[in-house]
XYZ file of C-alpha atoms in Angstrom:
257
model
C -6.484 5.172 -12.067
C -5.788 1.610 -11.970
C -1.588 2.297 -12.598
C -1.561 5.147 -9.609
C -3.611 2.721 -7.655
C -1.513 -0.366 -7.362
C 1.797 1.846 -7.453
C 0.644 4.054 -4.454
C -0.701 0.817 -2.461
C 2.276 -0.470 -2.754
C 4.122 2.171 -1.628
C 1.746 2.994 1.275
C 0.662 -0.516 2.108
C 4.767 -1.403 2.625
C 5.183 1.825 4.868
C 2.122 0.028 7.199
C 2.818 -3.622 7.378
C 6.934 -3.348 8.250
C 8.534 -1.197 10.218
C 12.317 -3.421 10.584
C 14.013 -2.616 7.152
C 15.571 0.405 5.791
C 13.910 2.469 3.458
C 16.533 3.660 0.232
C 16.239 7.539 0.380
C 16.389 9.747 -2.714
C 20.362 10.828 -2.144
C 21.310 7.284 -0.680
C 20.407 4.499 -3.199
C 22.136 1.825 -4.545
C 22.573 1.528 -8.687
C 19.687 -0.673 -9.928
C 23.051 -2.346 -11.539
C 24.230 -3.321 -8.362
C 22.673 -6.749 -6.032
C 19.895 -4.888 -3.817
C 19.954 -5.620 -0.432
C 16.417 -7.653 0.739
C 13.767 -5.372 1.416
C 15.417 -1.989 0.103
C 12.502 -0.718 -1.126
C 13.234 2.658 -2.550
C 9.928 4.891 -2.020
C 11.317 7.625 -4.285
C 11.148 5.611 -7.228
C 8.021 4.621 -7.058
C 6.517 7.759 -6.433
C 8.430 9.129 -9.302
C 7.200 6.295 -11.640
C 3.557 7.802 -11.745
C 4.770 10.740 -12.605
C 2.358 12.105 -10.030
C 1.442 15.700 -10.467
C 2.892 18.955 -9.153
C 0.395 19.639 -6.975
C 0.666 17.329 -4.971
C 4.672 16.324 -5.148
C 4.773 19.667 -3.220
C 2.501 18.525 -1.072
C 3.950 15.028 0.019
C 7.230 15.716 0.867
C 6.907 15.008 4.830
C 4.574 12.048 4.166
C 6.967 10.505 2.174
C 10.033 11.482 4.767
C 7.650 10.135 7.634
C 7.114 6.740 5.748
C 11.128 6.575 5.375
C 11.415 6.887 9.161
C 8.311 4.712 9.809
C 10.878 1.730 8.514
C 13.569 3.170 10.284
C 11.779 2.315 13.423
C 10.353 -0.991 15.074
C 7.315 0.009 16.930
C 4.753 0.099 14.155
C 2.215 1.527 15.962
C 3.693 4.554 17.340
C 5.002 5.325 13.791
C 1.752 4.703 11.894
C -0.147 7.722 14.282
C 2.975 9.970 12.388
C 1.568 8.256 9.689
C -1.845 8.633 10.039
C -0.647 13.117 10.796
C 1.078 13.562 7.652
C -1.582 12.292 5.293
C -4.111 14.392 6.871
C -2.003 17.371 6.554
C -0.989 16.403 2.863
C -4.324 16.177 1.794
C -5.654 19.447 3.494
C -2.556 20.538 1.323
C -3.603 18.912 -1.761
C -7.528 20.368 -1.365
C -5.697 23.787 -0.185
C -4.077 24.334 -3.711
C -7.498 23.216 -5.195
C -5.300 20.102 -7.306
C -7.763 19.146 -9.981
C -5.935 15.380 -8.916
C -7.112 15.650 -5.221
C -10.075 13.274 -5.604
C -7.644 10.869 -7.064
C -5.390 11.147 -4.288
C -8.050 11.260 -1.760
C -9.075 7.283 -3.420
C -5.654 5.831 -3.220
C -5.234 6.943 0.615
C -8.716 5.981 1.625
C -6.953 2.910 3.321
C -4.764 4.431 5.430
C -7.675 7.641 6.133
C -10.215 5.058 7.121
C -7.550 3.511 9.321
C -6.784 6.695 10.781
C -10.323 7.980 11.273
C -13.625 6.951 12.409
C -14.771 3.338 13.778
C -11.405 1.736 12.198
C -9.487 4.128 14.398
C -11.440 4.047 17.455
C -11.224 0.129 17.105
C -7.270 0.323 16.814
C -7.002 2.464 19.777
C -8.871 -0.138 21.878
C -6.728 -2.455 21.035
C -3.473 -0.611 21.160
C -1.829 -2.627 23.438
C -2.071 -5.874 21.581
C -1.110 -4.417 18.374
C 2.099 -2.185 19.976
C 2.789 -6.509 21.173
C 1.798 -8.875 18.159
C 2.209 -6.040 15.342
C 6.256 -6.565 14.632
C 6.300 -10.418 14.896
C 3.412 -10.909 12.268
C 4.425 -8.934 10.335
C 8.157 -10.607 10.268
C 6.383 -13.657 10.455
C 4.280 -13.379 6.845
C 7.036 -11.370 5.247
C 9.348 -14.654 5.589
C 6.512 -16.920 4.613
C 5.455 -14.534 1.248
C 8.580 -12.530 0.501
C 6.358 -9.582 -0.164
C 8.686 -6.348 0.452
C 11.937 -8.162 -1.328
C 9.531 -8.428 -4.126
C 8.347 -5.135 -4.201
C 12.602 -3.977 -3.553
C 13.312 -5.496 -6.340
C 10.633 -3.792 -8.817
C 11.384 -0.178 -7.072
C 14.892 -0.589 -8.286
C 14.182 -1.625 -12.179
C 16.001 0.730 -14.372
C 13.016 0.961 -16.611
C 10.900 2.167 -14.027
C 10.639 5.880 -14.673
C 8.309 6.904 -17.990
C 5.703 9.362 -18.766
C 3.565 7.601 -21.495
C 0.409 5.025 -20.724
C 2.060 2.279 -23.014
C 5.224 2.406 -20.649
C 3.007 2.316 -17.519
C 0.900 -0.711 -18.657
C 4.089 -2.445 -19.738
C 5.426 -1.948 -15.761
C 1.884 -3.526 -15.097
C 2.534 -6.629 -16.741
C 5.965 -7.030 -14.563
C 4.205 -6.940 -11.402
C 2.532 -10.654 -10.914
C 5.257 -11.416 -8.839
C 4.620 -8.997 -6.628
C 0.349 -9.703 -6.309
C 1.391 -13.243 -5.610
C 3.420 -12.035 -2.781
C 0.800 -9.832 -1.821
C -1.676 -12.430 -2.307
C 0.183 -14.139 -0.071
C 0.697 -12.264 2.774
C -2.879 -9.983 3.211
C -4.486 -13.235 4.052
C -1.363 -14.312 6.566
C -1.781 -11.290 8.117
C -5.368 -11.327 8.916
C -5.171 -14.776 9.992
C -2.346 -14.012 12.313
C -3.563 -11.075 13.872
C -6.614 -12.344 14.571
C -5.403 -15.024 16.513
C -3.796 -12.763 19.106
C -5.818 -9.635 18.639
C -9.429 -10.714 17.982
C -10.846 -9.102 14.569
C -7.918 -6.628 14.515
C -6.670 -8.420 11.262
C -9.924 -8.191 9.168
C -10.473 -4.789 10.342
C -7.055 -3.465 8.969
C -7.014 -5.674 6.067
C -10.343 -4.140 5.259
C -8.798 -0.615 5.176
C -6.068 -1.392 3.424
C -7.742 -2.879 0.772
C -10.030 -0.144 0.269
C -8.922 2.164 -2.935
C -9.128 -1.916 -4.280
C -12.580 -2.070 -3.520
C -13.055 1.708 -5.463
C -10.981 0.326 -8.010
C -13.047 -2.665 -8.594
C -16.201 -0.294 -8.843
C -14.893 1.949 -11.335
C -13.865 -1.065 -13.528
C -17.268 -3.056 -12.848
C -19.117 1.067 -14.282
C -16.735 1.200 -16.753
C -17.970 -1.625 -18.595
C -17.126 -4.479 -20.821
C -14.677 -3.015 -22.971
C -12.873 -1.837 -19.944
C -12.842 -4.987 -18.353
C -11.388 -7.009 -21.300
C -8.773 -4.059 -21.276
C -8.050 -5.061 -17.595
C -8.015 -8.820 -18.142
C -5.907 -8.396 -21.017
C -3.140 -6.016 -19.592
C -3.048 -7.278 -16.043
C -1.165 -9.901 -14.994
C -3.372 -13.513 -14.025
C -2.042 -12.726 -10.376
C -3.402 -8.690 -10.250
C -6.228 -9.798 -11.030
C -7.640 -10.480 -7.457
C -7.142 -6.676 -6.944
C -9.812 -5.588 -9.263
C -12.534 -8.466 -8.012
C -14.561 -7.304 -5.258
C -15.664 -10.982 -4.507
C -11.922 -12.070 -4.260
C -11.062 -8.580 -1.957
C -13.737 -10.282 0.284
C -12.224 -13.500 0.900
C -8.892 -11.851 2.065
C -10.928 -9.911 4.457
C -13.241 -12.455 5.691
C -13.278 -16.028 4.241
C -15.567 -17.349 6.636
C -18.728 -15.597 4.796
C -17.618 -17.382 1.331
């Protein structure tokens, strides 16, 4: 749970917070020999490096071609509603073909669900117009402070990064610190940001972004000691944060800590 998690919030995270740079699509990507261009983040690859199950591959397809024309496009806002479409329809998929994985898949894309439905959503749409404004610029404006999508470009195009055994997937783990300190990085500049031109608007979508983190940090807090010294021990310093409820809630609101 804990490699699917911080693969797929990577991959579904990116697809919300930028909307400016070219996603590399399965037929159109550059050798991982060759000097990637900033923020190429190839989707595909990631995807394919959990080794996610047939069930619901099939059943992803569109959301993964509407997340490569969600970059493709600048206004965020109208793209993330696409967004929000095809993950409802993928998981109605997933639960259709009765995919013993669907629960799993239904706790990495709580973020983007509870963004999509419910107060979250109701709260976005109030606000539409300052987000379809201030959404682009912040974004731009904490990606060049924090370097957070070059970071995860680069990863998406090691030539290591497809496997099929646990030991290969906890040795990608132990690459990824630089991308948590980018990602450290920007969730806070975000919120911050946002909420200065669109009051609350940055906790509130910080919140639901961070939620399969806040699962996460659950299942590892009930799974005990041994699991946590497993954690400490195979997780880079910087991941860390993503597995700490306490530290999730200082991204989201550091004024109550």
């Amino acid at each position: 749970m804990l490699v699917i998690t911080i693969f797929l919030f990577l991959t579904l995270t990116t697809n919300i917070l930028d909307a400016h740079n070219p996603i590399c699509l399965e037929n159109n990507c550059s050798s991982p020999a060759t000097s990637i261009i900033k923020n190429n983040v190839d989707v595909d690859a990631l995807f394919n490096a959990i080794d996610m199950p047939h069930c619901i591959w099939q059943c992803i397809t569109n959301l993964r071609v509407e997340m490569t024309q969600f970059l493709l496009f600048n206004n965020t806002y109208e793209h993330f509603q696409n967004l929000c479409n095809e993950s409802d329809k993928a998981k109605k998929c997933i639960h259709h073909g009765l995919c013993l994985s669907a629960s799993i898949f239904d706790s990495i894309t709580s973020g983007i669900r509870s963004l999509c439905d419910g107060p979250k959503q109701h709260f976005i749409r109030k606000n539409e117009k300052c987000l379809r404004q201030n959404l682009d610029n912040l974004n731009q404006k904490c990606e060049q402070k924090c370097h957070l999508l070059n970071s995860i470009a680069e990863f998406s195009h090691r030539q290591d990064l497809k496997g099929h055994s646990i030991a290969h997937a906890l040795e990608l783990l132990s690459h990824m610190g630089g991308i948590c300190r980018a990602s450290n990085c920007f969730l806070p500049c975000f919120r911050e940001e946002l909420n200065k031109t669109c009051p609350r608007a940055g906790g509130v979508i910080t919140d639901g972004l961070l939620r399969p983190f806040y699962q996460l940090a659950n299942f590892i807090k009930k799974g005990g000691r041994g699991l946590r010294k497993i954690v400490k021990e195979k997780l880079p310093n910087e991941c860390l944060f993503l597995t700490e409820k306490s530290s999730l809630d200082k991204i989201v609101n550091p004024n109550k800590h």
